[in-house]
Each structure stands twice: as structure tokens, then as C-alpha cells.
Amino acid sequence: RALIAEAPDVVTALRPCWMASPLSVSQLLAGDARYFDVVIFDEASQVLPEDAVTSILRGTTIVVAGDEKQLPPTPFFASGTEESEESREEAEAVEGYESVLEIMGKVFDPWDLTWHYRSQDERLIAFSNRHIYNERLITFPGVGLVEPVRFIEVRQPAGVDGQEDSSSAEVQAVVELVLEHAAERPSESLGVIAMGIKHAYRIEAQLARRRLERPELDDFFAAHPTERFFVKNLERVQGDERDAIILSIGYGKNRAGTLGLNFGPLTNAKMGHRRLNVAATRAKRRVTAVASFSAADMDLKRLNALGMKLTRLYLEYAAAGGNVLGDAGQQSVALNGFELSVMRSLEAAGLSLIPQYGAGSYRLDFAVQHPDRKGRFVMAIECDGATYHSANTARDRDRLRQDHLELLGWRFCRIWSSDWYRAREAEVKRVVDAYKAAVRAADAQDRGEAPETVAVAPSPPVELAPIIQLPQPTHSGLGVLGRPIHEYTRQQLTGLKAGIEADGQIRTKEELIREMSVRLGYLRLKSRIRERLTAIVEGRDVTPPQRAAASRRSYPPRRQRRW
């Protein structure tokens, strides 16, 4: 504090970007100067207005980012007392505005960020998109490689006392799922979310005991430095994300076999649905809901709080594999004449198409299935119809949607209506060729081999008038994909990084590293690949070919043994 007070210009010149909590700002920076040009609040729904004022005074421009559908500040944790509904209600009965996000939303017109990037399959977010966000989020379907949503009902023994707050059978089942994940999918990060704090403590204790019996799995629990394994109750999980999430309800039936409907934080009329929203949207690849009862055990007539009603719907949704969105259902989208013509021609050519595939507001015009494995999608086809023109900007419809679909594993093919009506046979042949190549690439990927690079040929030119020929983009310069990481030069990898960042999309360092790994054709992000790509991202790369060359030093040949 003294150093900053004496030389604020020097300190901010050396370190122009600072990250701190509002409390740290109050402790480190005197309130008599505006040290920064911009002050940004992230997760602003969790910041109390009185805590935010001290940071606002230190800047000139304020940017407030957050989600009003997620958790508000929870001051009762600061007291260190046990969780109780009475203290929870008192904490949430705050006069005025609950957060700095709510205040700013009343003063200014908020700018909605509607593109959802976290989920690699939209079924992970579709439930919240339908019931919480009223279909405002733009989401993208996955290619069907993994089962993104599933439900496991644990059989709870009858006649056992003390299961209402934390089912013992469910604790055992969750621990077994954690150990199974560590053994079978160690490359994926994992988190466990429990609805109640008592249930979270019991899972942690049982897992610690079981880990003593399975020391060979210890590497998994230390293998993800940026996304470490956790067991948390839902009050502490906002802001976290993991590849896989186990969502454990915890509450169970009493000795008489009756399910009580006091689900702690979910029964709160004002905040229960927001807590469920946070818990259900933490996964990037897969989520497993675990409970000792099914949705049928929750009497709909006895459910008053919105959080409890949505919990029942979510259990139904998970049990259906993420394919049933409650009473609202999935609305079908009619095809126009152009899309019907494309569908008939491609199906006649042998392609298995699902039109208007997806659950959100953005639908793929056609998702093309593998010929032998239904549900395994190999290519996305987009036409310049209603979905194409629904995007607000040309950048969205011509570039970003395709980029994000390819990041999720789709092979992408576009059909222009003008080309279709002028040269239909040539277009069908082009799409069929791309489809065959996509099937070969999918088969190679499923076998664990480096996927084949599929380049969809552009539509053949139609000479109607003189056309100015624009220069075509050059090759990426990476050569053959899937080579050992040390064979790529620093210039190649830096160019790849710059090309990915050129779309302006905000990514964490981990997301950038994973995307670079996928673009290089690697199926798994191994330690040596991660080490090299991390160095590239952080700008401290030491060219590995030197190290590789050192490992191949020539040694004098052994003398031949004389007989």
C-alpha cells in the first residue's frame, strides 16, 4: 500500500492490468486517486453494491459482466455458521438491490452476450436455455461422440434412518463414479456438485477412504493443474467448469420410504431455480445426475417453489438423455422449397439427413449421419436459407458459426442457392464427395487414429459475367497433421495461435491450448504436447527440435564381438 501510494504511475506502468477482489482493492489502493482507466467486474451478480463502490472509485470507465439468472451474494457463509434455511432467508432479504449487476442493469441498457461456448453439446445447456433463459442463448449441437446427459437412480435400502439429508447409498455410488472416471477417462477434468453441504462432506470423506485402496489413481487427482478435481456444494460452484460433472441430489427417503420435499437451498422460492441453473451448467462434455429417487417420486401437487418444480423436470430431462425438454417439447421447423429440394436430392444420393437439427434457436439445416452408426454425425450442411439469414452480421453467418461447429468436431459444407439452381448435379457430387471423406475421417477418429483432414471443395464457378478473381487463402503451413509436437517449428505454432485468435473470440489459456491441439490433429492432449503449446501461448517457447536432436546423439558403434 505504501509503495503504490508513493509511486502509483510507476507501478501501473510496470503492471498495467491487475486482478483483485473488492476487499483487496480497499486494502491495497488508497481511495484518493483513479489508478485505472477501466475497472471490470466479472461474476458481478456475486458482488454486493457496497463492496463494489471502493473499486468503482479507483477507475474512470466501469464494465460490469454477470448473469442475473445465477447466484446472488451469499453473506451467511462469511459468518462461518452452519447452513440453515432461516439464516439463508435473512441473508437474501436484502433491502434495495442485491448486487452491482442489478444496479447497473437498472441504470443502463445491458448488452446481452447470447453465444454459448462452454458446452460441447447443446444438450448440456438446453434445459437452462428453455426454462431459465427463454431460448435467448445461441447454442450448437454436438456430433454425438459422447453421451452428454444421463441419469443414475441409486437403489436406497428400506428401513434405514437418517437418509433424508444425505443418502448413504448415493454417497457410495458417487464415489464409485469418481473412481471409474479416474480410471477410464483420466484426460477429462471432473467435478462433483452436491445439493447440500452435509452431503458434500460425506462424499469427500468416503472418497478419501477409497483412494487409500486405489493409489494407482492418484495421478488423476493431480493431473489437471488448471481444472483440479473438486467436491463442492452448489453455493460454492459458480464460476467453475469441468469436462465432466457429477450432480448429486443427496436428499433421500425416510425410514418409511417417503420422500420429503425439503431440499434445502432448492426449496427457496426466490433463489432455488437460480441455484439449480448454476449446478446444471458447469459441464463442458458430460453431466451425470445421481439421485436415490426418480422424478415420478416427486409429487407435482406438493411442489410449490420453482426450484423444486425445475428439479423434477431436470431429472426427467436427464433420464431421457437430454432429449425431452418438459411440457414445452421441441418445436419443429418447416423447410422451405430450396431446403426440400436439397434434402430430396441428397437422400436420393444415399445420405442420411436430419433436417433442422438442434434444440436451441440456431438449428443446423441438415445433420448427416454415419451410414452404419445412427446418431454418429459426420457432417453439417448449411444452406443460405432462413437460418443463414437469421444471423445479425455477415461475420456470424459466414465465419463464426462454421468455426465453432468445426471446433466441436463437425465437418462443414455450405450450399448456396444460386449454385444449386444453376448446377445442381455438380453440387450434389461435391457434397457426396465431402460426405465420403467425412465418413473416412470419422472412422479413423473412432479407431483412435489421427483424423483425416477434409477440405470441402468450393462450388464450381458459373461463368455468367466477368468475375474479379480474388486471391485464395494460402495453406496453413503446418504440413501433415498429427506429427510429433517437436517437429513443428515455433513459427508454425505461433502462426497457428495467431490464426485461431484472429476471430476475436475470448478464450482462456486452457481453451486456446486445447483448440491448438485439435487443429494439429491430436486425439489426446498429452503432457509433452501440453508443455510445448503452453510455452507457445505464454511466449517462452524453446524450440524442441534441439532437445529432440540431443536425444538422437550419435554414439560410436559397439565393437563387434569376436567368436
GROMACS .gro file of N, CA and C in nm, residues 68-148:
model
  243
   68GLU      N    1  -2.772  -1.247  -1.430
   68GLU     CA    2  -2.873  -1.227  -1.326
   68GLU      C    3  -2.950  -1.354  -1.295
   69LYS      N    4  -2.935  -1.457  -1.379
   69LYS     CA    5  -3.003  -1.584  -1.355
   69LYS      C    6  -2.919  -1.678  -1.268
   70GLN      N    7  -2.801  -1.633  -1.226
   70GLN     CA    8  -2.718  -1.714  -1.139
   70GLN      C    9  -2.719  -1.657  -0.997
   71LEU      N   10  -2.629  -1.707  -0.912
   71LEU     CA   11  -2.642  -1.681  -0.770
   71LEU      C   12  -2.611  -1.537  -0.732
   72PRO      N   13  -2.686  -1.482  -0.639
   72PRO     CA   14  -2.654  -1.352  -0.581
   72PRO      C   15  -2.551  -1.369  -0.470
   73PRO      N   16  -2.503  -1.262  -0.410
   73PRO     CA   17  -2.412  -1.277  -0.296
   73PRO      C   18  -2.478  -1.356  -0.184
   74THR      N   19  -2.399  -1.439  -0.115
   74THR     CA   20  -2.449  -1.520  -0.003
   74THR      C   21  -2.370  -1.485   0.122
   75PRO      N   22  -2.405  -1.377   0.192
   75PRO     CA   23  -2.325  -1.331   0.306
   75PRO      C   24  -2.323  -1.427   0.423
   76PHE      N   25  -2.421  -1.519   0.433
   76PHE     CA   26  -2.426  -1.603   0.552
   76PHE      C   27  -2.306  -1.694   0.562
   77PHE      N   28  -2.232  -1.718   0.452
   77PHE     CA   29  -2.114  -1.801   0.460
   77PHE      C   30  -2.000  -1.729   0.531
   78ALA      N   31  -2.004  -1.595   0.525
   78ALA     CA   32  -1.895  -1.520   0.587
   78ALA      C   33  -1.894  -1.536   0.739
   79SER      N   34  -2.007  -1.569   0.799
   79SER     CA   35  -2.013  -1.582   0.944
   79SER      C   36  -1.955  -1.713   0.993
   80GLY      N   37  -1.940  -1.809   0.903
   80GLY     CA   38  -1.884  -1.938   0.941
   80GLY      C   39  -1.981  -2.028   1.013
   81THR      N   40  -2.110  -1.992   1.016
   81THR     CA   41  -2.209  -2.073   1.086
   81THR      C   42  -2.259  -2.183   0.995
   82GLU      N   43  -2.332  -2.277   1.053
   82GLU     CA   44  -2.386  -2.388   0.975
   82GLU      C   45  -2.497  -2.337   0.883
   83GLU      N   46  -2.515  -2.404   0.775
   83GLU     CA   47  -2.617  -2.368   0.677
   83GLU      C   48  -2.754  -2.397   0.734
   84SER      N   49  -2.843  -2.299   0.728
   84SER     CA   50  -2.980  -2.320   0.773
   84SER      C   51  -3.073  -2.236   0.689
   85GLU      N   52  -3.196  -2.278   0.679
   85GLU     CA   53  -3.290  -2.206   0.594
   85GLU      C   54  -3.322  -2.069   0.654
   86GLU      N   55  -3.324  -2.060   0.787
   86GLU     CA   56  -3.355  -1.931   0.850
   86GLU      C   57  -3.249  -1.827   0.817
   87SER      N   58  -3.120  -1.864   0.834
   87SER     CA   59  -3.013  -1.769   0.803
   87SER      C   60  -3.011  -1.737   0.655
   88ARG      N   61  -3.045  -1.835   0.571
   88ARG     CA   62  -3.047  -1.813   0.427
   88ARG      C   63  -3.154  -1.709   0.392
   89GLU      N   64  -3.274  -1.723   0.449
   89GLU     CA   65  -3.381  -1.629   0.419
   89GLU      C   66  -3.344  -1.488   0.467
   90GLU      N   67  -3.281  -1.478   0.586
   90GLU     CA   68  -3.241  -1.348   0.636
   90GLU      C   69  -3.136  -1.284   0.545
   91ALA      N   70  -3.041  -1.367   0.496
   91ALA     CA   71  -2.935  -1.313   0.411
   91ALA      C   72  -2.991  -1.264   0.279
   92GLU      N   73  -3.095  -1.329   0.230
   92GLU     CA   74  -3.146  -1.292   0.098
   92GLU      C   75  -3.253  -1.184   0.105
   93ALA      N   76  -3.301  -1.154   0.224
   93ALA     CA   77  -3.398  -1.046   0.238
   93ALA      C   78  -3.323  -0.913   0.250
   94VAL      N   79  -3.245  -0.881   0.147
   94VAL     CA   80  -3.163  -0.760   0.148
   94VAL      C   81  -3.244  -0.645   0.092
   95GLU      N   82  -3.242  -0.534   0.162
   95GLU     CA   83  -3.315  -0.418   0.114
   95GLU      C   84  -3.246  -0.362  -0.009
   96GLY      N   85  -3.326  -0.310  -0.104
   96GLY     CA   86  -3.269  -0.248  -0.222
   96GLY      C   87  -3.221  -0.351  -0.322
   97TYR      N   88  -3.105  -0.325  -0.381
   97TYR     CA   89  -3.051  -0.409  -0.488
   97TYR      C   90  -2.958  -0.514  -0.429
   98GLU      N   91  -2.963  -0.635  -0.487
   98GLU     CA   92  -2.886  -0.745  -0.432
   98GLU      C   93  -2.741  -0.745  -0.479
   99SER      N   94  -2.709  -0.683  -0.594
   99SER     CA   95  -2.573  -0.687  -0.646
   99SER      C   96  -2.548  -0.565  -0.732
  100VAL      N   97  -2.420  -0.541  -0.763
  100VAL     CA   98  -2.384  -0.431  -0.852
  100VAL      C   99  -2.436  -0.456  -0.992
  101LEU      N  100  -2.452  -0.584  -1.031
  101LEU     CA  101  -2.507  -0.615  -1.163
  101LEU      C  102  -2.651  -0.567  -1.174
  102GLU      N  103  -2.731  -0.587  -1.070
  102GLU     CA  104  -2.871  -0.544  -1.074
  102GLU      C  105  -2.882  -0.393  -1.080
  103ILE      N  106  -2.797  -0.324  -1.006
  103ILE     CA  107  -2.800  -0.178  -1.009
  103ILE      C  108  -2.767  -0.126  -1.148
  104MET      N  109  -2.658  -0.177  -1.207
  104MET     CA  110  -2.618  -0.130  -1.339
  104MET      C  111  -2.723  -0.165  -1.445
  105GLY      N  112  -2.791  -0.278  -1.427
  105GLY     CA  113  -2.895  -0.315  -1.522
  105GLY      C  114  -3.014  -0.223  -1.519
  106LYS      N  115  -3.037  -0.158  -1.404
  106LYS     CA  116  -3.146  -0.062  -1.394
  106LYS      C  117  -3.107   0.075  -1.450
  107VAL      N  118  -2.979   0.109  -1.440
  107VAL     CA  119  -2.933   0.241  -1.483
  107VAL      C  120  -2.907   0.244  -1.633
  108PHE      N  121  -2.847   0.136  -1.687
  108PHE     CA  122  -2.808   0.131  -1.828
  108PHE      C  123  -2.882   0.018  -1.898
  109ASP      N  124  -2.887   0.025  -2.030
  109ASP     CA  125  -2.942  -0.084  -2.110
  109ASP      C  126  -2.834  -0.191  -2.126
  110PRO      N  127  -2.853  -0.310  -2.073
  110PRO     CA  128  -2.748  -0.413  -2.079
  110PRO      C  129  -2.731  -0.465  -2.221
  111TRP      N  130  -2.611  -0.510  -2.250
  111TRP     CA  131  -2.575  -0.571  -2.379
  111TRP      C  132  -2.569  -0.721  -2.356
  112ASP      N  133  -2.660  -0.794  -2.417
  112ASP     CA  134  -2.667  -0.939  -2.395
  112ASP      C  135  -2.562  -1.011  -2.478
  113LEU      N  136  -2.487  -1.098  -2.413
  113LEU     CA  137  -2.394  -1.189  -2.482
  113LEU      C  138  -2.466  -1.324  -2.492
  114THR      N  139  -2.512  -1.358  -2.609
  114THR     CA  140  -2.603  -1.472  -2.623
  114THR      C  141  -2.536  -1.598  -2.675
  115TRP      N  142  -2.416  -1.589  -2.732
  115TRP     CA  143  -2.349  -1.709  -2.784
  115TRP      C  144  -2.293  -1.789  -2.668
  116HIS      N  145  -2.327  -1.917  -2.665
  116HIS     CA  146  -2.281  -2.005  -2.557
  116HIS      C  147  -2.167  -2.092  -2.608
  117TYR      N  148  -2.051  -2.083  -2.543
  117TYR     CA  149  -1.932  -2.153  -2.590
  117TYR      C  150  -1.892  -2.273  -2.505
  118ARG      N  151  -1.932  -2.276  -2.379
  118ARG     CA  152  -1.878  -2.378  -2.288
  118ARG      C  153  -1.914  -2.520  -2.330
  119SER      N  154  -2.042  -2.543  -2.355
  119SER     CA  155  -2.090  -2.680  -2.377
  119SER      C  156  -2.050  -2.730  -2.515
  120GLN      N  157  -1.991  -2.848  -2.520
  120GLN     CA  158  -1.956  -2.909  -2.648
  120GLN      C  159  -2.072  -2.985  -2.709
  121ASP      N  160  -2.183  -2.991  -2.638
  121ASP     CA  161  -2.309  -3.043  -2.691
  121ASP      C  162  -2.419  -2.959  -2.629
  122GLU      N  163  -2.508  -2.906  -2.712
  122GLU     CA  164  -2.607  -2.812  -2.660
  122GLU      C  165  -2.705  -2.875  -2.562
  123ARG      N  166  -2.710  -3.008  -2.555
  123ARG     CA  167  -2.799  -3.070  -2.456
  123ARG      C  168  -2.753  -3.043  -2.314
  124LEU      N  169  -2.627  -3.002  -2.297
  124LEU     CA  170  -2.579  -2.966  -2.164
  124LEU      C  171  -2.637  -2.833  -2.116
  125ILE      N  172  -2.679  -2.748  -2.208
  125ILE     CA  173  -2.730  -2.617  -2.172
  125ILE      C  174  -2.876  -2.600  -2.214
  126ALA      N  175  -2.931  -2.696  -2.292
  126ALA     CA  176  -3.065  -2.679  -2.349
  126ALA      C  177  -3.172  -2.666  -2.241
  127PHE      N  178  -3.158  -2.738  -2.128
  127PHE     CA  179  -3.258  -2.731  -2.022
  127PHE      C  180  -3.265  -2.590  -1.966
  128SER      N  181  -3.150  -2.533  -1.930
  128SER     CA  182  -3.148  -2.397  -1.877
  128SER      C  183  -3.190  -2.296  -1.983
  129ASN      N  184  -3.151  -2.321  -2.107
  129ASN     CA  185  -3.188  -2.229  -2.215
  129ASN      C  186  -3.340  -2.222  -2.230
  130ARG      N  187  -3.406  -2.336  -2.215
  130ARG     CA  188  -3.552  -2.339  -2.229
  130ARG      C  189  -3.622  -2.281  -2.106
  131HIS      N  190  -3.583  -2.326  -1.986
  131HIS     CA  191  -3.660  -2.295  -1.866
  131HIS      C  192  -3.610  -2.172  -1.790
  132ILE      N  193  -3.485  -2.131  -1.813
  132ILE     CA  194  -3.429  -2.017  -1.740
  132ILE      C  195  -3.411  -1.896  -1.831
  133TYR      N  196  -3.355  -1.919  -1.951
  133TYR     CA  197  -3.319  -1.807  -2.039
  133TYR      C  198  -3.420  -1.784  -2.152
  134ASN      N  199  -3.530  -1.858  -2.152
  134ASN     CA  200  -3.636  -1.838  -2.251
  134ASN      C  201  -3.585  -1.842  -2.395
  135GLU      N  202  -3.497  -1.937  -2.422
  135GLU     CA  203  -3.444  -1.963  -2.557
  135GLU      C  204  -3.362  -1.847  -2.614
  136ARG      N  205  -3.306  -1.763  -2.527
  136ARG     CA  206  -3.228  -1.649  -2.577
  136ARG      C  207  -3.086  -1.687  -2.614
  137LEU      N  208  -3.034  -1.798  -2.563
  137LEU     CA  209  -2.896  -1.837  -2.590
  137LEU      C  210  -2.885  -1.904  -2.726
  138ILE      N  211  -2.777  -1.874  -2.796
  138ILE     CA  212  -2.746  -1.940  -2.923
  138ILE      C  213  -2.650  -2.055  -2.892
  139THR      N  214  -2.697  -2.176  -2.913
  139THR     CA  215  -2.619  -2.295  -2.879
  139THR      C  216  -2.598  -2.379  -3.004
  140PHE      N  217  -2.507  -2.477  -2.994
  140PHE     CA  218  -2.469  -2.557  -3.111
  140PHE      C  219  -2.474  -2.706  -3.075
  141PRO      N  220  -2.527  -2.788  -3.164
  141PRO     CA  221  -2.536  -2.932  -3.136
  141PRO      C  222  -2.399  -2.999  -3.146
  142GLY      N  223  -2.383  -3.109  -3.071
  142GLY     CA  224  -2.260  -3.188  -3.078
  142GLY      C  225  -2.270  -3.295  -3.185
  143VAL      N  226  -2.159  -3.364  -3.207
  143VAL     CA  227  -2.153  -3.464  -3.315
  143VAL      C  228  -2.193  -3.604  -3.268
  144GLY      N  229  -2.228  -3.620  -3.141
  144GLY     CA  230  -2.276  -3.750  -3.095
  144GLY      C  231  -2.167  -3.846  -3.053
  145LEU      N  232  -2.046  -3.796  -3.026
  145LEU     CA  233  -1.937  -3.885  -2.983
  145LEU      C  234  -1.955  -3.933  -2.839
  146VAL      N  235  -2.012  -3.851  -2.753
  146VAL     CA  236  -2.031  -3.888  -2.614
  146VAL      C  237  -2.178  -3.874  -2.578
  147GLU      N  238  -2.216  -3.939  -2.469
  147GLU     CA  239  -2.350  -3.924  -2.414
  147GLU      C  240  -2.346  -3.805  -2.318
  148PRO      N  241  -2.396  -3.688  -2.357
  148PRO     CA  242  -2.371  -3.568  -2.276
  148PRO      C  243  -2.449  -3.564  -2.146
   0.00000   0.00000   0.00000
